[in-house]
Short mmCIF file of C-alpha atoms and ligand atoms in Angstrom, two decimals:
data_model
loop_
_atom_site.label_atom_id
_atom_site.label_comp_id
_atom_site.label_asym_id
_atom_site.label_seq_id
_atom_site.Cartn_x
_atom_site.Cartn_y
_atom_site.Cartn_z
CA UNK A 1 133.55 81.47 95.13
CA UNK A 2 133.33 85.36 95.11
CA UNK A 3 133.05 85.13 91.54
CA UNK A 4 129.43 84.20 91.67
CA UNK A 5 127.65 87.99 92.06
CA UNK A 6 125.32 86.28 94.05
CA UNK A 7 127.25 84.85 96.54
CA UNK A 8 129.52 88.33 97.10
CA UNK A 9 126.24 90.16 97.57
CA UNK A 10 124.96 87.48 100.22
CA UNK A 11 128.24 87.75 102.16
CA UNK A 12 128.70 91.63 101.79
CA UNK A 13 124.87 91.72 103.17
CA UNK A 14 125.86 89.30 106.29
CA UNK A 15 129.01 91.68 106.45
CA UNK A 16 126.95 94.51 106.88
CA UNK A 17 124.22 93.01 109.54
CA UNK A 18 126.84 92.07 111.96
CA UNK A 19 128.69 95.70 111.40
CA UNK A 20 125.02 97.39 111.84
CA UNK A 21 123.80 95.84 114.66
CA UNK A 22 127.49 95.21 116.46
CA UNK A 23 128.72 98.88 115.56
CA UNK A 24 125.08 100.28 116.76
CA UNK A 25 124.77 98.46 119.88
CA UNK A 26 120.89 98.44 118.79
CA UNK A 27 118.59 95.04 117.49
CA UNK A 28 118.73 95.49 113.37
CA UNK A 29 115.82 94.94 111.63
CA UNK A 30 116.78 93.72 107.70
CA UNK A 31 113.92 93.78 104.68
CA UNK A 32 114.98 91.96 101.67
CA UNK A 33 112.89 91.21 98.96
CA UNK A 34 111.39 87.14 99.08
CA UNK A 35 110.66 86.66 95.43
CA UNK A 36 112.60 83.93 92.94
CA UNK A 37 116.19 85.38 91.94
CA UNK A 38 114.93 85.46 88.08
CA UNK A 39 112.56 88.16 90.03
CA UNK A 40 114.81 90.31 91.85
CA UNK A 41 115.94 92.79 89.63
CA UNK A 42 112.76 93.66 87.87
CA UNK A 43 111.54 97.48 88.38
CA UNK A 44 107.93 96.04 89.53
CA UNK A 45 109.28 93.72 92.36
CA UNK A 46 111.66 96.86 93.56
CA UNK A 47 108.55 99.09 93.60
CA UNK A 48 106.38 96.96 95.78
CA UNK A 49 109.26 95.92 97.98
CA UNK A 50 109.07 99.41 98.77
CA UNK A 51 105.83 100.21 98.73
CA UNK A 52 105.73 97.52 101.61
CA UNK A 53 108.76 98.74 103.21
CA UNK A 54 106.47 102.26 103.26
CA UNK A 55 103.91 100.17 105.41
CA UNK A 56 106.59 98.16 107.52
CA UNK A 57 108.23 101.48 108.66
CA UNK A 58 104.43 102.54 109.86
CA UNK A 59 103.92 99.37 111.50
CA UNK A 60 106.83 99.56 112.99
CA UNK A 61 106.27 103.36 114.60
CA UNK A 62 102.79 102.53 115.25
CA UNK A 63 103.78 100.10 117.43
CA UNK A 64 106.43 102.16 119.37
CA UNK A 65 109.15 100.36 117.83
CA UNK A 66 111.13 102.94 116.24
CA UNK A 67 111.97 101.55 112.73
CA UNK A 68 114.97 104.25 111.85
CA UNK A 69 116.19 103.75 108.59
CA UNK A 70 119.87 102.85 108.76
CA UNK A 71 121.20 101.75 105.45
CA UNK A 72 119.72 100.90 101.84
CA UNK A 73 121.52 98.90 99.66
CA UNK A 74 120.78 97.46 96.15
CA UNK A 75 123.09 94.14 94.36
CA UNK A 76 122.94 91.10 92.93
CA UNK A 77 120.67 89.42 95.87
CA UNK A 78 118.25 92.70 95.16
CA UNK A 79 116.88 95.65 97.42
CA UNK A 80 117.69 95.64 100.72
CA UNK A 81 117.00 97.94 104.11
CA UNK A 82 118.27 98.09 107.24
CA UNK A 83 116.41 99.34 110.32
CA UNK A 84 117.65 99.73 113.99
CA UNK A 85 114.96 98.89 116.26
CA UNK A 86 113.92 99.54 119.73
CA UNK A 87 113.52 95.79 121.08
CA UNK A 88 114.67 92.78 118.75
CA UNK A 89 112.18 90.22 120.66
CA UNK A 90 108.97 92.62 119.90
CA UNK A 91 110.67 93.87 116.32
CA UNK A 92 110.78 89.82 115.50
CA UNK A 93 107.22 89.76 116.48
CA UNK A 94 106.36 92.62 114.18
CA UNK A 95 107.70 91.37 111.62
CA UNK A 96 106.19 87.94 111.71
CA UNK A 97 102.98 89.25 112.03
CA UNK A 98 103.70 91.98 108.87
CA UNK A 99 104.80 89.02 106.87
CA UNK A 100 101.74 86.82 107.30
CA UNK A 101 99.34 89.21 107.82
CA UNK A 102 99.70 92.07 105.62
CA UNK A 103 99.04 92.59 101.58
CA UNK A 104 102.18 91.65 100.27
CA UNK A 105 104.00 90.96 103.27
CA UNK A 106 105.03 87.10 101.46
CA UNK A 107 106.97 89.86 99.47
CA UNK A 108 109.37 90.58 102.09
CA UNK A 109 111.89 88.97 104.12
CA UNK A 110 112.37 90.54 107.65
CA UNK A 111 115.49 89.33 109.55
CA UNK A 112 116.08 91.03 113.12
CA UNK A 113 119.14 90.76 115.06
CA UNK A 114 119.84 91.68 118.88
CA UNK A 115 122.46 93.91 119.99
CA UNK A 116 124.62 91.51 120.43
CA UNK A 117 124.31 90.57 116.53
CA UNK A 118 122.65 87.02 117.45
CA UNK A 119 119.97 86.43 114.74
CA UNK A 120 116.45 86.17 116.28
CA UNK A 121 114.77 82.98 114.75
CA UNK A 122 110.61 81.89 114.55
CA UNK A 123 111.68 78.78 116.46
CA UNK A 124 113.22 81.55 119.51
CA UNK A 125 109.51 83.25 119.74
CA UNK A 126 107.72 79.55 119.45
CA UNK A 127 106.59 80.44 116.44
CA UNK A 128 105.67 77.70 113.62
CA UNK A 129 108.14 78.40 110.59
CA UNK A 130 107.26 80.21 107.68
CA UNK A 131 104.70 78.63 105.04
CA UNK A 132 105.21 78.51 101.15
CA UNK A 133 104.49 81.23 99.15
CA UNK A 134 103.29 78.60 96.19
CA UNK A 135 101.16 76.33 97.95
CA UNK A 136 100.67 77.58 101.85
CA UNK A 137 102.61 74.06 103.18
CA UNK A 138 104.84 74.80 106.32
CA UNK A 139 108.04 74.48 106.52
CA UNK A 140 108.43 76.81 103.30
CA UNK A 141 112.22 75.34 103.69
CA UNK A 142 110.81 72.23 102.52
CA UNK A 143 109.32 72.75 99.10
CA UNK A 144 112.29 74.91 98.49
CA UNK A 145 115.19 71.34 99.36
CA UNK A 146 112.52 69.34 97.86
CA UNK A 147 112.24 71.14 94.47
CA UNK A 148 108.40 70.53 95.09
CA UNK A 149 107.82 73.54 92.81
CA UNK A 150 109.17 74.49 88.82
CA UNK A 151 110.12 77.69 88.31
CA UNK A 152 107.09 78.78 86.50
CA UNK A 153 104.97 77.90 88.86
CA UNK A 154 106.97 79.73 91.55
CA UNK A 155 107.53 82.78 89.62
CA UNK A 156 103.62 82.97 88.86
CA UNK A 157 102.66 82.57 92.11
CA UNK A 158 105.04 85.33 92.71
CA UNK A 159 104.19 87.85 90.26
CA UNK A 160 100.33 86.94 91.74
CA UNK A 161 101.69 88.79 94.66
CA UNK A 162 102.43 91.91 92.86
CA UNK A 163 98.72 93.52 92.50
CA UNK A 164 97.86 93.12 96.27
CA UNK A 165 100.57 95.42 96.91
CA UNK A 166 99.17 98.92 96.08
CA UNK A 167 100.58 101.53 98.16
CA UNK A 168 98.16 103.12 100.28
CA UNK A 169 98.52 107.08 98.84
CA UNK A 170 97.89 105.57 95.52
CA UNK A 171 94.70 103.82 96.58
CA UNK A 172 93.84 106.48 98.57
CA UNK A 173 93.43 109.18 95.83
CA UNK A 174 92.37 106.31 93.51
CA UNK A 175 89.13 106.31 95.61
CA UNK A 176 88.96 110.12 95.94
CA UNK A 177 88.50 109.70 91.89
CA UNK A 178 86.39 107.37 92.20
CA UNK A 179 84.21 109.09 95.08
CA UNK A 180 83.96 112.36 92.39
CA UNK A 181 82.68 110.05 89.77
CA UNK A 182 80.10 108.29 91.98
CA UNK A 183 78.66 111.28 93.17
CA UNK A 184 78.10 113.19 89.80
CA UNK A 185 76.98 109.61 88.24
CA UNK A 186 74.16 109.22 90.90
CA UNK A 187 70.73 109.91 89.11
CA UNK A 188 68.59 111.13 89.91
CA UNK A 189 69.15 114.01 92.25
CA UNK A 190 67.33 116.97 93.63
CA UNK A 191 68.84 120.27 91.96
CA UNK A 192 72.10 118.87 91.16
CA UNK A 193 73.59 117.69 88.07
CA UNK A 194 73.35 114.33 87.00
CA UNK A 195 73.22 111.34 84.62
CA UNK A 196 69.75 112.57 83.13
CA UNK A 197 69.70 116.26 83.42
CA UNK A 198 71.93 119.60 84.66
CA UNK A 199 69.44 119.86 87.69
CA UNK A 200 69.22 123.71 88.83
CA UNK A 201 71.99 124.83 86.92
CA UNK A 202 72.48 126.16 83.49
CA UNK A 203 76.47 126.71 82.98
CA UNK A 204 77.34 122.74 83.71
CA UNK A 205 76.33 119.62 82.95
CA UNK A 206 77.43 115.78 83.61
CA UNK A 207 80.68 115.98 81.07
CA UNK A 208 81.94 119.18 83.11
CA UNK A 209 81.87 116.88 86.27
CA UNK A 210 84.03 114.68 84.24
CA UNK A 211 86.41 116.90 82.57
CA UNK A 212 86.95 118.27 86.20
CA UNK A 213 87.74 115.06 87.87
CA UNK A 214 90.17 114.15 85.32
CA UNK A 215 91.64 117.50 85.67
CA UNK A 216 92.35 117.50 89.79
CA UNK A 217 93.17 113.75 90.04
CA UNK A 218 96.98 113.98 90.61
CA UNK A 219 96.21 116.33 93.04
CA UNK A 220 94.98 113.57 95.34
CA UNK A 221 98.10 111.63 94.78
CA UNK A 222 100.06 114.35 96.02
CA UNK A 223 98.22 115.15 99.42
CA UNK A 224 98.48 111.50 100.05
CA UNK A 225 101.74 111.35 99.18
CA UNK A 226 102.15 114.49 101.72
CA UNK A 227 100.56 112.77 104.37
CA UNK A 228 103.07 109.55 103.97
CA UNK A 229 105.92 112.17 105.22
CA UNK A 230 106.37 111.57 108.76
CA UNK A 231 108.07 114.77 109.59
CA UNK A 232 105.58 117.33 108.78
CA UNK A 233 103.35 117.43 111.79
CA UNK A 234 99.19 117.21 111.46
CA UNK A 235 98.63 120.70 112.33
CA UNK A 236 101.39 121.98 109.61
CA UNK A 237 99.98 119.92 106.86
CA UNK A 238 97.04 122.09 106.01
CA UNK A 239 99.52 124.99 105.29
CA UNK A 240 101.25 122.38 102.67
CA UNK A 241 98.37 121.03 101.08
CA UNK A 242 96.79 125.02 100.07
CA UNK A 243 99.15 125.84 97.66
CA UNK A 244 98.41 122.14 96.16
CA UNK A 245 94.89 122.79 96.85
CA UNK A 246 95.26 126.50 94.87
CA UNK A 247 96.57 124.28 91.98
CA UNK A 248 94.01 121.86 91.77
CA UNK A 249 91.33 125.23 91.82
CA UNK A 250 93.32 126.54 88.99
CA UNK A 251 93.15 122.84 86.83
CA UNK A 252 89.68 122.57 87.63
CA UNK A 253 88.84 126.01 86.13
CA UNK A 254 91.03 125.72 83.04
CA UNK A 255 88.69 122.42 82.30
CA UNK A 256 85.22 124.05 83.41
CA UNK A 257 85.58 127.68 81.83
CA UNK A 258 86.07 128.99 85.66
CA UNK A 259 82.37 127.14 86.52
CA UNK A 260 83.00 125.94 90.36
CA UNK A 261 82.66 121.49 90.17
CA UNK A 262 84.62 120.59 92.76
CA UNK A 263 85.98 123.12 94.90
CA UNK A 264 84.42 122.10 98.14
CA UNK A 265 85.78 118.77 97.70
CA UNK A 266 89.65 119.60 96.95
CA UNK A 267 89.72 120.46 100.44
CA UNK A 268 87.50 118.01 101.66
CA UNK A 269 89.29 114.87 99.83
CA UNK A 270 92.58 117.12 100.06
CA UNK A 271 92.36 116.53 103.82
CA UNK A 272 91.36 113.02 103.91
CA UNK A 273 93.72 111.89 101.18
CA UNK A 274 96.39 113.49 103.61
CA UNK A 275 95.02 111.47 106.20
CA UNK A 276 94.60 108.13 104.95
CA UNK A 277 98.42 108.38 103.66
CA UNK A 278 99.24 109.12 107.52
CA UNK A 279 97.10 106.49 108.93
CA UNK A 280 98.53 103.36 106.36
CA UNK A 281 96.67 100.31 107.08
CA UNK A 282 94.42 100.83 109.49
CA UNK A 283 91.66 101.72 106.98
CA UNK A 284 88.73 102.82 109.64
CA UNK A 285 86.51 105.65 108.61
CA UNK A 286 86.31 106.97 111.92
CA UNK A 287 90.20 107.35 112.96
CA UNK A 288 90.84 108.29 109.65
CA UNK A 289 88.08 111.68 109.93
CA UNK A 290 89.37 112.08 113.52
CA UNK A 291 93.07 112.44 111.94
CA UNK A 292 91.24 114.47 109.15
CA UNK A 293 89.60 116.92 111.89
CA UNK A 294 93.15 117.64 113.67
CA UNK A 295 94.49 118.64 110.04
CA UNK A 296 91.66 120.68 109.13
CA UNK A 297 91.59 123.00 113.01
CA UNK A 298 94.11 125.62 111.38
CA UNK A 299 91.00 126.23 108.61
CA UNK A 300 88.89 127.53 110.97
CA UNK A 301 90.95 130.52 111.94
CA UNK A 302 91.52 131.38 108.34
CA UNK A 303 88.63 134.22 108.11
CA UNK A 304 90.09 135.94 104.74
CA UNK A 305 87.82 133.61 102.24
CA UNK A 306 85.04 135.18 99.81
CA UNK A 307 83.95 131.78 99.13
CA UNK A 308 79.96 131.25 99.16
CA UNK A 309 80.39 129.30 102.68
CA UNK A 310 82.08 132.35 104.07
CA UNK A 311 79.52 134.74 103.23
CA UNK A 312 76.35 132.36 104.03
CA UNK A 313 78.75 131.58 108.00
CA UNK A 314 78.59 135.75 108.74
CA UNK A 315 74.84 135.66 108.10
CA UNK A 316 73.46 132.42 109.55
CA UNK A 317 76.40 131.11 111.75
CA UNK A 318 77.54 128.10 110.06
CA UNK A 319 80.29 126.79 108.88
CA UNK A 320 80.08 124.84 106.38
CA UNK A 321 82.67 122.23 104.71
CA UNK A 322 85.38 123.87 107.15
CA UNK A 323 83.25 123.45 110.46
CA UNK A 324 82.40 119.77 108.96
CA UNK A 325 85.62 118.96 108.52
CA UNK A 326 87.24 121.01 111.60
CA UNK A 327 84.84 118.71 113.57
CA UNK A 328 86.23 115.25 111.78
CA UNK A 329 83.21 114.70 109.20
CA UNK A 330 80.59 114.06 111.47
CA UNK A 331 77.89 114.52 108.59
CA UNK A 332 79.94 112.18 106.13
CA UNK A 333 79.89 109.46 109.24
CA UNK A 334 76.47 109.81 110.01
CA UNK A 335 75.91 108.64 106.10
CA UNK A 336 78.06 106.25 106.04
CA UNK A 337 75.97 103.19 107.67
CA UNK A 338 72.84 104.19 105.17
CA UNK A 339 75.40 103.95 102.46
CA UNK A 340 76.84 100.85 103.69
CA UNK A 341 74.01 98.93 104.39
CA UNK A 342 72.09 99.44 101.01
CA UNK A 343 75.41 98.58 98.94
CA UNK A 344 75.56 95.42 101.35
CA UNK A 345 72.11 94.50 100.37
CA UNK A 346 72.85 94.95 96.54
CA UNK A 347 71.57 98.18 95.51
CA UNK A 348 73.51 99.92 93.22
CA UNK A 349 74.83 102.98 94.01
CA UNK A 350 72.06 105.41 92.03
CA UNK A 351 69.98 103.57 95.05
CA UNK A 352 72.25 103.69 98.24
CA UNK A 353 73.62 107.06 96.52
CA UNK A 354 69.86 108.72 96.83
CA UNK A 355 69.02 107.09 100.70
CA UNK A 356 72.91 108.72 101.90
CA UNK A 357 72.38 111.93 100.05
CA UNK A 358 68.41 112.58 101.07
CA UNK A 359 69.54 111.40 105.11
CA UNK A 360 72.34 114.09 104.09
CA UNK A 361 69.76 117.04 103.12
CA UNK A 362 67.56 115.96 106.23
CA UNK A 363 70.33 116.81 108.53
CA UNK A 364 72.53 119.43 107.01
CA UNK A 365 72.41 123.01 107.37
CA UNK A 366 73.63 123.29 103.57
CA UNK A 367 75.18 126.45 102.90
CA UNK A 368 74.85 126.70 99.05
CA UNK A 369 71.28 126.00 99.83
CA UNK A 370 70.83 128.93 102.47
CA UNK A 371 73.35 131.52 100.49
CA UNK A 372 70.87 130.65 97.30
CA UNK A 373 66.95 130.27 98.49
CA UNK A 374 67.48 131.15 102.64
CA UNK A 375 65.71 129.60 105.31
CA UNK A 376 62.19 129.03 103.63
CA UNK A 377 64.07 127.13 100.73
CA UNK A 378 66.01 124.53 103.07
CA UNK A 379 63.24 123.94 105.07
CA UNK A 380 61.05 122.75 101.74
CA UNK A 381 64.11 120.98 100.41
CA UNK A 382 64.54 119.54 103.99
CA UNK A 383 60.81 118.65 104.64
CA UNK A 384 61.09 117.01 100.79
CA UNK A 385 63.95 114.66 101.97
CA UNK A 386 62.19 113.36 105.25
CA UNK A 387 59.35 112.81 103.63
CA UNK A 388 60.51 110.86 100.85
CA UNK A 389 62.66 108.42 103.27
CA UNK A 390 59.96 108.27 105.66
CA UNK A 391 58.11 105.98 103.03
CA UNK A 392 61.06 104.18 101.91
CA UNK A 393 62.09 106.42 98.69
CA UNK A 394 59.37 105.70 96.01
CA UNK A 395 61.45 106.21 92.66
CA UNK A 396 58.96 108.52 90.70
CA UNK A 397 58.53 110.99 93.63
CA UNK A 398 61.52 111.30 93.55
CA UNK A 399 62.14 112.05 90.49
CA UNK A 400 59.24 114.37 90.47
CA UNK A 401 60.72 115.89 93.66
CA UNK A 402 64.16 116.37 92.03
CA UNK A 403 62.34 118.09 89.32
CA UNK A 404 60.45 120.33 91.46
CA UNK A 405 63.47 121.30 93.53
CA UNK A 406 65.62 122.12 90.04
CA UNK A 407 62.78 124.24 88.77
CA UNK A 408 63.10 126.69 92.36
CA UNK A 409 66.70 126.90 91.46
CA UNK A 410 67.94 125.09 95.14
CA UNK A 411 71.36 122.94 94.44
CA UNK A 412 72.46 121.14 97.78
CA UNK A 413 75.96 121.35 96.58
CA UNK A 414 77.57 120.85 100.38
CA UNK A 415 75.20 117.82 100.91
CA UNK A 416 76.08 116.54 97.41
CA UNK A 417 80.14 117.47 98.94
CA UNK A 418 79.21 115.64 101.76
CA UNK A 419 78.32 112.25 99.50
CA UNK A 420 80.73 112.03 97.64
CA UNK A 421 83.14 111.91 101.42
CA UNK A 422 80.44 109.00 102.42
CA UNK A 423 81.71 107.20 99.29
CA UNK A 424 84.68 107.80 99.78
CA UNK A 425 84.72 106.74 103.31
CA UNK A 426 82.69 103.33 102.09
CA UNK A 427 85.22 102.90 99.45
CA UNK A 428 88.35 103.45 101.57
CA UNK A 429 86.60 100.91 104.95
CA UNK A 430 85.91 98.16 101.49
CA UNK A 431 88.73 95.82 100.28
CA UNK A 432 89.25 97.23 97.13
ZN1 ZN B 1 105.19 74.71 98.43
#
């Protein structure tokens, strides 16, 4: 019998449940993949089993559970972790909910154990037992003794499961790309660079925007991926992500002959890329710029920057993308539902992109705007952006009005920042 590979793994894995939960006098929660053997062993099925182990072990501290990794194993049965958890009952309960509830949770197979080493069942909690991952019919069991399914049709359903599990730092600075691109794509737009023209400036134009995107993008990977680690504490991870940040300055300048694209919003996205790869599944925009504001405090005590902001915070008191994000985005949030609720109603986002960013120039004291044309030029740019939204955005004024602005040389570069977070935010709050 032990000469099946199989069957020694299976045994060796009860083994080493009873040892783990008898020798630890603590419940033992167990992940193993749920996918056909044929399956087991492939490198995609061992990534997303632990991409979703990633999200389990949140779920699990979220909810006060503790979720300490004890042991990882990998044989002939596939990947396998064990947990010790704070109460089996409650862990069980977890779990069930993880596996029918979450993206990719059919992937995994959660077995918890009490101290004792007694195996905690669906039937103990009440629960109905699980359904089939081919065709959704309860008890799964029964497909499975029945042969109701062929193997292609089981490992197809199977393999469907695969793209649902993306892990969230991935998506996370997927979107911050994808926020860049939306922003700089939106046409037209008063001052700035877009689709159609280079706005109020005369050393970039759209392709910089791109070249510069492509250039910081696995830079957002990595402050996600930052974020994921649970022992670095909110307030220390703004001293980690700088020297990532510094990086990101440096690709960004190699790609735009040193012209400043996107330097407001490495630290911007920086920060909220952190915090959406702390926060895991929740996906709400406004816990995930409250976590966003607690790792961006520490900026506000850092005085020793020459940046534009800086300068334009000694002479007319504000702070700019630091105080905005310091405070948790309140700008960004206030955008958000005029973003939302044109993309909701179909408009494209040139459309919903011009109603968030002219409600963004309304109420932002933008400091490229102040450090470049002072108080007379916000207030016209200002004044310009109410009026146009007060009668619902006519699309020649403004055109004509982004003209006009361009040819006075104002750029709203932080409220233009500031849109491409509100996309961002949309993006990250969507399904995709
Ligand atoms: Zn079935």
């Amino acid at each position: 019998m032990t000469h099946s590979p199989v069957l020694a793994a299976r045994e060796l894995r009860w083994q080493t449940r009873l040892f783990l939960a008898g020798e630890g006098g603590q419940p033992l929660l167990t992940a193993t993949l749920r996918a056909p053997h044929a399956l087991r062993q492939e490198d995609a099925f061992h990534q997303a089993f632990f991409a979703c182990c990633a999200r389990l072990e949140q779920a699990l501290h979220s909810a006060g559970l503790e979720g300490r990794l004890l042991l990882e194993t990998r044989d002939a049965e596939g990947p396998a972790r064990h947990y010790a958890v704070a109460d089996a009952r409650a862990a069980k309960q977890a779990a069930i909910r993880f596996e029918e509830t979450q993206p990719g949770g059919a992937l995994l197979d959660l077995d918890v154990m009490d101290m004792d080493a007694k195996p905690l069942s669906r039937a103990d909690l009440g629960l109905a037992p699980r359904a089939c991952a081919v065709c959704g019919a309860r008890p799964a069991a029964g497909c499975i003794a029945g042969r109701a399914h062929d193997s292609h049709q089981t490992e197809a359903a199977f393999r469907a499961l695969l793209p649902r599990v993306e892990d969230e730092a991935a998506r996370a600075a997927r979107l911050a790309l994808l926020s860049l691109l939306y922003e700089v794509s939106v046409t037209p737009k008063p001052g700035l660079v877009d689709r159609a023209d280079n706005g109020a400036h005369d050393d970039m134009d759209f392709y910089t925007f791109l070249r510069s995107a492509a250039a910081i993008a696995p830079y957002f990977a990595r402050c996600a991926a930052l974020g994921q680690q649970p022992g670095i504490p909110a307030d220390a991870l703004l001293g980690r992500l700088r020297p990532l940040g510094l990086m990101a300055e440096q690709a960004m300048a190699r790609q735009t002959g040193g012209v400043n694209t996107h330097k407001g919003l490495i630290f911007s996205l920086g920060i909220l890329c952190a915090a959406a790869g702390r926060l895991g599944e929740k996906r709400d925009a406004g816990a995930l710029c409250a976590l966003a504001g607690q790792i961006a405090q520490p900026a506000l005590e850092d005085a020793a920057d020459a940046s534009h902001g800086a300068r334009v915070r000694q002479r007319y008191g504000d702070l700019g993308a630091r105080g905005e994000a310091a405070a948790g985005f309140p700008s960004a949030l206030a955008a958000l539902p005029v973003l939302r609720e044109a993309m909701h109603k179909g408009e494209g986002p040139d459309r919903a992109g011009a109603r968030a960013l002219l409600a963004l120039i309304a109420r932002v004291r933008d400091t490229n705007v102040l450090y470049r044309a002072g108080e007379e030029g916000l207030t016209y740019l200002q004044q310009g952006a109410n009026d146009l939204l007060a009668r619902d955005i006519p699309p020649e004024e403004l055109a004509a009005f982004s003209r006009q602005v361009a040819a006075r040389g104002i750029s709203p570069g932080g409220s233009a920042d500031l849109l491409a977070v509100a996309f961002f935010l949309h993006l990250y709050e969507g399904d995709a």
